[in-house]
XYZ file of C-alpha atoms in Angstrom:
388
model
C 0.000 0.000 0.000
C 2.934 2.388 0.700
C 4.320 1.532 -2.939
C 1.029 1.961 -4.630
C -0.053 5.427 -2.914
C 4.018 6.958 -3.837
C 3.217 5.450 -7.406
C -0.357 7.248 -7.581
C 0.904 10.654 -6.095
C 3.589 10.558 -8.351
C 1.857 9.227 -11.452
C -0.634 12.418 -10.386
C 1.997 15.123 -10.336
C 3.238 14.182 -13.839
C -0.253 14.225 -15.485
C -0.877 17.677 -14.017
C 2.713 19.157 -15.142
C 1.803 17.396 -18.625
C -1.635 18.676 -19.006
C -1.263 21.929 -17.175
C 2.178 23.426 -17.302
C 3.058 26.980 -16.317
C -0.301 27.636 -14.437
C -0.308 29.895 -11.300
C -1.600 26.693 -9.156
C 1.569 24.340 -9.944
C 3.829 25.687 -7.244
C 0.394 24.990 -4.734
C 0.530 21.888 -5.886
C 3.926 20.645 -5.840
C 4.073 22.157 -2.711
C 0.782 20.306 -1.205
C 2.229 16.889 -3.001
C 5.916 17.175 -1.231
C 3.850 18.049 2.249
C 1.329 14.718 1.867
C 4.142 12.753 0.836
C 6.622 14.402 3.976
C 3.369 13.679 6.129
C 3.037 9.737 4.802
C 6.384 8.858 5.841
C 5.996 10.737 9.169
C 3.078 8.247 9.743
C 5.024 5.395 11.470
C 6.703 7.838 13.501
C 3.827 9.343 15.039
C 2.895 5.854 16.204
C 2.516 2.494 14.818
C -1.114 1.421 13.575
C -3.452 -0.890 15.629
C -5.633 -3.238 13.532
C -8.951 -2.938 14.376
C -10.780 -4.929 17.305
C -7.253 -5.543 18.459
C -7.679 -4.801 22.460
C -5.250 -3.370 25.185
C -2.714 -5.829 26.587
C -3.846 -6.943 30.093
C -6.856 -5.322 29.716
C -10.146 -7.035 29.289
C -11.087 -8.695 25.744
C -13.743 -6.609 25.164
C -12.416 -3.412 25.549
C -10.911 -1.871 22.362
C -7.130 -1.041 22.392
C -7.440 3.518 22.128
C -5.099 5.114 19.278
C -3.183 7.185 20.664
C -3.807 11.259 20.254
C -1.163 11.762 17.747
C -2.019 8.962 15.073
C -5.576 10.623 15.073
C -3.767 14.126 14.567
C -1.884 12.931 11.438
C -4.794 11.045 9.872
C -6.359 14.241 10.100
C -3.494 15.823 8.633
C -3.368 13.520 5.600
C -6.895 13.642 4.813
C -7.023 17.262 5.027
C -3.969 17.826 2.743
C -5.098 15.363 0.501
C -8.552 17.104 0.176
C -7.339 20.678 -0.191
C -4.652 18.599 -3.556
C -7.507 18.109 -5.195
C -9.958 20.572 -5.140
C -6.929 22.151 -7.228
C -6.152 19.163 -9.630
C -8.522 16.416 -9.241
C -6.432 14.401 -10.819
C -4.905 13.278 -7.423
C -8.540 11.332 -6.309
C -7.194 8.662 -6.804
C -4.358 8.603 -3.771
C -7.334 7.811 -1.904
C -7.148 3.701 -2.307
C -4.289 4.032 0.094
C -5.679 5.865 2.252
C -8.262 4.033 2.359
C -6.673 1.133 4.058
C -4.991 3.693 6.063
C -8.219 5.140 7.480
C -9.100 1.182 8.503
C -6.185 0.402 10.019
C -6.258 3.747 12.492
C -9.567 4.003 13.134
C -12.335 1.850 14.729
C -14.158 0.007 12.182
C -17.347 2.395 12.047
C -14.769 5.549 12.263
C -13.175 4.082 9.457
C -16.140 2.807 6.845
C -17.886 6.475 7.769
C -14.178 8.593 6.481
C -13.759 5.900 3.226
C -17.332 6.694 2.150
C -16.710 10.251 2.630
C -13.591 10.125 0.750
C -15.173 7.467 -1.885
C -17.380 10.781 -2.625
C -14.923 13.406 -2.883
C -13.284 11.038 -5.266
C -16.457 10.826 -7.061
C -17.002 14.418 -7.428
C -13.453 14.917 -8.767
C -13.770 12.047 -11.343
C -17.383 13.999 -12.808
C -15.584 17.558 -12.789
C -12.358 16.003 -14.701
C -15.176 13.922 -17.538
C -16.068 15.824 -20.113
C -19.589 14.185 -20.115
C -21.319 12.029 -17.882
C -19.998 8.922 -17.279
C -21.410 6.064 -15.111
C -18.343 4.144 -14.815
C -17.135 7.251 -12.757
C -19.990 7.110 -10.931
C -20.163 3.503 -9.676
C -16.114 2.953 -10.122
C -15.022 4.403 -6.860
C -17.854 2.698 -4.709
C -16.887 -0.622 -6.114
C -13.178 -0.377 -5.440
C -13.942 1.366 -1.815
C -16.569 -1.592 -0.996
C -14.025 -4.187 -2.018
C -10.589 -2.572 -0.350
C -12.982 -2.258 2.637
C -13.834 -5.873 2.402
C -10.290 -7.492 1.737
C -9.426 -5.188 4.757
C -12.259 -6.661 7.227
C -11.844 -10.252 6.062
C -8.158 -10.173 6.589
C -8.331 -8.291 9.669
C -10.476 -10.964 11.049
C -8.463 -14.091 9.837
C -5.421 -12.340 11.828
C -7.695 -12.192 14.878
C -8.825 -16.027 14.707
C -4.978 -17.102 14.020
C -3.793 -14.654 16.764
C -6.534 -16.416 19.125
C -4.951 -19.975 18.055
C -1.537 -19.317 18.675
C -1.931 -17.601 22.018
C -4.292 -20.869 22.561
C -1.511 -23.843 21.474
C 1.494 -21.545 23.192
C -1.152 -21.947 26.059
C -1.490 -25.167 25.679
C 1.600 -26.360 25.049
C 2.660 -25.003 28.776
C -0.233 -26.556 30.270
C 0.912 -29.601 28.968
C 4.296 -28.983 29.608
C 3.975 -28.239 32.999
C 1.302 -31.329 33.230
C 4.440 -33.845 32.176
C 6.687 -32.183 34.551
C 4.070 -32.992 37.565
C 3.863 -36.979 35.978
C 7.456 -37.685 35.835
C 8.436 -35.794 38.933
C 5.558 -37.436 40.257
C 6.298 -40.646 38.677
C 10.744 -40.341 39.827
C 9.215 -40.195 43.521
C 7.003 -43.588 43.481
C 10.146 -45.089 41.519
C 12.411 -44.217 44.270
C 9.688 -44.467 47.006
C 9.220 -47.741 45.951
C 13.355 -48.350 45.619
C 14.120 -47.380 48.934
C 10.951 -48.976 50.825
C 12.546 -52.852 48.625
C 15.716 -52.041 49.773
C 16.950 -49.709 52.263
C 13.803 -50.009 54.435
C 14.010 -53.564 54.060
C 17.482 -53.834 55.010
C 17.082 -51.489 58.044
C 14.697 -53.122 59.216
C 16.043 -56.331 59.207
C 19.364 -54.998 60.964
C 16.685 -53.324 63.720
C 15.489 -56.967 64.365
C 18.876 -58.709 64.117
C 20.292 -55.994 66.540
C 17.423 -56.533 68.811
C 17.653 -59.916 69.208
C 21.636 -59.784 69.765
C 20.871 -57.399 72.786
C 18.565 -60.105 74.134
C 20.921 -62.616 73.741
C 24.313 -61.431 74.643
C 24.468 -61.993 78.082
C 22.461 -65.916 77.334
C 23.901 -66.703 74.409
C 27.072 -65.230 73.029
C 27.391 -67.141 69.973
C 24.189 -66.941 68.513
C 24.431 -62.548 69.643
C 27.388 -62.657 67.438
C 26.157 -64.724 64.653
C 23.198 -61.870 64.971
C 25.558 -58.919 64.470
C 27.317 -60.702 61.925
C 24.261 -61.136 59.991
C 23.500 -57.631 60.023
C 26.337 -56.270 59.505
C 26.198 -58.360 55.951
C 22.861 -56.706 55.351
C 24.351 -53.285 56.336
C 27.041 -54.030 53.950
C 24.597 -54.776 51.309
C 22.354 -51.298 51.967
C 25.766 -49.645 51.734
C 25.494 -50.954 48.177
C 22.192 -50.642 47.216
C 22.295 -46.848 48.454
C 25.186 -46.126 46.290
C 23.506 -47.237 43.114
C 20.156 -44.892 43.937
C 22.760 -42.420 43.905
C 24.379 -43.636 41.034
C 20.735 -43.745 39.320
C 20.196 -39.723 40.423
C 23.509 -38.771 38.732
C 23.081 -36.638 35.835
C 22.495 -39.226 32.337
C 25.482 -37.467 30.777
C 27.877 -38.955 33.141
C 26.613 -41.622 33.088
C 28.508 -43.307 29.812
C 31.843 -42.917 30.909
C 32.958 -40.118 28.940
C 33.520 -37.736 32.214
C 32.971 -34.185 32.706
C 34.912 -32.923 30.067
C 33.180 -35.198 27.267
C 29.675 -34.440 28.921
C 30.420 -30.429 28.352
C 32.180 -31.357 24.613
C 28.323 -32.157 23.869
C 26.199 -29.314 25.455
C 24.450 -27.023 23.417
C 22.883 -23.682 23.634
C 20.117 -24.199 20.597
C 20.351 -24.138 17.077
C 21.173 -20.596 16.821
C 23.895 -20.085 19.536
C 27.353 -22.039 18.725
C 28.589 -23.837 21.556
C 32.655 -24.092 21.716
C 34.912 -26.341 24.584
C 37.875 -25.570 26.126
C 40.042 -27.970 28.140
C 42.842 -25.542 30.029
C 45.480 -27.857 32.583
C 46.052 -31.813 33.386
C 43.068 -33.257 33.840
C 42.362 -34.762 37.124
C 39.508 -37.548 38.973
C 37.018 -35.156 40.093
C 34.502 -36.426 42.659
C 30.911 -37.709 41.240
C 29.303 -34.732 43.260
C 31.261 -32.089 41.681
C 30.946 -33.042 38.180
C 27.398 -33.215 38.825
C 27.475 -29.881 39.947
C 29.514 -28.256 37.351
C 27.862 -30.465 34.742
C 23.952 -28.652 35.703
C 26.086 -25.280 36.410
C 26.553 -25.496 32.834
C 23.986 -26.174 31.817
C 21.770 -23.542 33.930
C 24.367 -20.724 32.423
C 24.436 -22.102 28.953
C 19.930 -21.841 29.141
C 20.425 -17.926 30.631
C 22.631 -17.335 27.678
C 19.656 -18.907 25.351
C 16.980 -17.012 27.348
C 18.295 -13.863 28.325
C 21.726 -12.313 26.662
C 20.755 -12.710 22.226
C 24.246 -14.077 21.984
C 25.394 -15.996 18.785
C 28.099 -17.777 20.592
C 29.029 -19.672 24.028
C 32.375 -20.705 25.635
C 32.735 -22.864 28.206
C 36.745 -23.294 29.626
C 37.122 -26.446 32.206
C 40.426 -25.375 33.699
C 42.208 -27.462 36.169
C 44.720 -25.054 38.520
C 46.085 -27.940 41.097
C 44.246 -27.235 44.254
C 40.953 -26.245 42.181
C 38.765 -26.862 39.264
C 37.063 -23.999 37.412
C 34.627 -23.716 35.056
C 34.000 -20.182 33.036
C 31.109 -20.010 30.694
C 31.087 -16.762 28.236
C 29.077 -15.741 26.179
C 29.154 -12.503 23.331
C 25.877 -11.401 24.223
C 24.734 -8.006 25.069
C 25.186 -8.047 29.159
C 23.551 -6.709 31.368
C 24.148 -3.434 34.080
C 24.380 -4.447 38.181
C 20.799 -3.674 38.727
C 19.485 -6.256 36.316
C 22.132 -9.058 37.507
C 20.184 -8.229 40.839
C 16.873 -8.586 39.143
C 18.377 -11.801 37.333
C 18.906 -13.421 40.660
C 14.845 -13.656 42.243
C 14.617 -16.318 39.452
C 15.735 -20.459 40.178
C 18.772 -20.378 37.855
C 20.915 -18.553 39.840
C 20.657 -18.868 43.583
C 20.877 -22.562 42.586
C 24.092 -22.483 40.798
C 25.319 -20.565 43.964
C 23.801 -23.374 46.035
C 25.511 -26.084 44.526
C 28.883 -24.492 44.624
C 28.365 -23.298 48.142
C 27.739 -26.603 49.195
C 31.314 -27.612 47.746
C 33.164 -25.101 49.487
C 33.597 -22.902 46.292
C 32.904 -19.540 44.756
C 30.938 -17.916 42.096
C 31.551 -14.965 39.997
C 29.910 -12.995 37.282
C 31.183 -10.503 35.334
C 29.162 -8.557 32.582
C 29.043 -5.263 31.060
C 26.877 -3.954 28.589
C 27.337 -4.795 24.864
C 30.181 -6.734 25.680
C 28.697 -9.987 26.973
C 28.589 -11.845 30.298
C 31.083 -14.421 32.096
C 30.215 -17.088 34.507
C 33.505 -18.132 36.397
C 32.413 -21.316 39.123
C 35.473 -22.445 41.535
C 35.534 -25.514 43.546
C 38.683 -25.976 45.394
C 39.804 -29.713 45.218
C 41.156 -31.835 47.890
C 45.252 -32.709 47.870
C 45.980 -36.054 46.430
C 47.748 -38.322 49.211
């Protein structure tokens, strides 16, 4: 539409300097054609169009979003300019097809059919003075192409509406349901290890309880059989020893889980498709407990899902460095940072205060560093115990 009305207004302007040159009126209307044209491209400026029926964020679905002051100002403006072109060279009517569309995308929908119809018969009027006889094609033209721009307008208009109802609907319901699978297999994870630790490590306590027991009763009676008691459970304490180590095997993170270590599980992180993930490997690499690569392991990947969410950067770093009496784990990222007060803001959500929970439950530290435009670093540090 903004192609078509510069095409009109300038196809306009070179009939009139064709068919009219050197008359008093052609500085007027230059003049008033530069001005509409200045005032089209102002439009966006002023403030960008609501569609009609579109309503005001937050607010109730019935109530219709207001345009603001300014937009109704430059309509105005445009109309009037447009109006005062051609009563002196009719020749411009038909600039009005754009505006047209304009009109319905500023104003309410009455508003809007009420100024094209007025404008439809201003275009009429200029179409009979420009005929040298009476034609009824210039009668019934304009009304045609006004009732049809009008309905493409109101029939796409609408369409928008219904598919901006379904996707705020399936974005809707796709957290519903996302949340909904979180609840099962949370839900589900706590019957498994309900379930796994009532078979096993209830079992087996309980079964040390009554072994215990009866030892105590025995002692003094029978010292044999008290010992053959203890023995027994300290076989069955030896075997809950066991079984509790592979629950917490099981709760490990699955990366770990194939043998590749911490380095090969951060080798194969990634940040989404449009974020490149790169690995660095800084020092001799050396057996790090199963509770601190778990914790760098979801440290990285908490920081790697902030730099999806939150930073718009196109790529991510992450540097495992091993300094002797400590491990470290930096994760950059080239995105556009962030100012003290929003790192402040950043930390009321779960990411985090739980990376700082996990390394302050190793004894380590964590850092960030960001400054605007330049990007953000994570640095974690868990100091490592002296090998024997």
């Amino acid at each position: 539409m903004h192609a078509a009305f510069f095409l009109l207004l300038g196809a306009s302007v070179a009939r009139f300097l064709l068919r009219h040159p050197g008359e008093p009126r052609t500085p007027w209307v230059i003049a008033l054609s530069v001005t509409l044209s200045l005032l089209y491209v102002l439009g966006p400026a002023v403030g960008a169009s609501r569609p009609p029926g579109t309503t005001t964020p937050g607010g109730p679905a019935s109530r219709p979003a207001r345009q603001p002051t300014g937009r109704l100002v430059w309509l105005g403006l445009v109309v009037a300019t447009w109006v005062v072109l051609v009563v002196l060279a009719p020749s411009f009517a038909w600039c009005a097809v754009p505006l047209f569309f304009t009109a319905l995308r500023t104003l309410p929908p009455r508003a809007a059919i009420v100024l094209v119809a007025l404008l439809t018969v201003f275009v009429v009027i200029a179409q009979l003075q420009l005929a040298t006889a009476f034609d009824p094609n210039l009668l019934l033209a304009p009304p045609a192409v006004a009732a049809l721009a009008t309905a493409v307008f109101v029939h796409m208009e609408r369409q928008a509406q219904a598919q901006r109802a379904l996707i705020d609907d399936l974005i809707r319901t796709r957290r519903e349901l996302a949340a909904t699978e979180r609840r099962e297999g949370t839900l589900a994870e706590r019957q498994r290890l309900s379930m796994e630790i009532h078979d096993t490590l209830a079992q087996n306590l309980s079964s040390q309880q009554m072994l215990l027991q009866a030892a105590d009763r025995t002692w003094d009676a029978d010292p044999g059989t008290a010992r053959a008691h203890v023995r027994t459970a300290t076989g069955i304490a030896a075997r809950g020893l066991a079984e509790a180590r592979r629950l917490v095997h099981d709760l490990a993170p699955a990366e770990l889980a194939g043998g590749a270590g911490l380095a090969g599980a951060l080798r194969a992180l990634d940040a989404g498709p449009d974020i490149e993930v790169r690995f660095h490997l800084e020092g001799t690499p050396a057996a790090l407990p199963d509770r601190v690569q778990s914790a760098l392991l979801r440290i990285a990947q908490g920081a790697l899902a902030n730099v999806r969410e939150h930073s718009g950067a196109r790529t991510a770093a992450l540097t495992l460095s091993f300094l002797g009496d400590q491990v470290v784990l930096d994760v950059a990222d080239d995105g556009h940072g962030f100012t003290e007060p929003r790192a402040c803001a950043a930390e009321r959500g779960h990411g985090l205060p739980a990376m700082r929970a996990r390394v302050r439950q190793l004894g380590g530290t964590l850092t960030i560093e960001s400054t605007p435009g330049e990007g953000t670093v994570l640095s974690a540090a868990i100091p490592l115990e002296p090998a024997p």
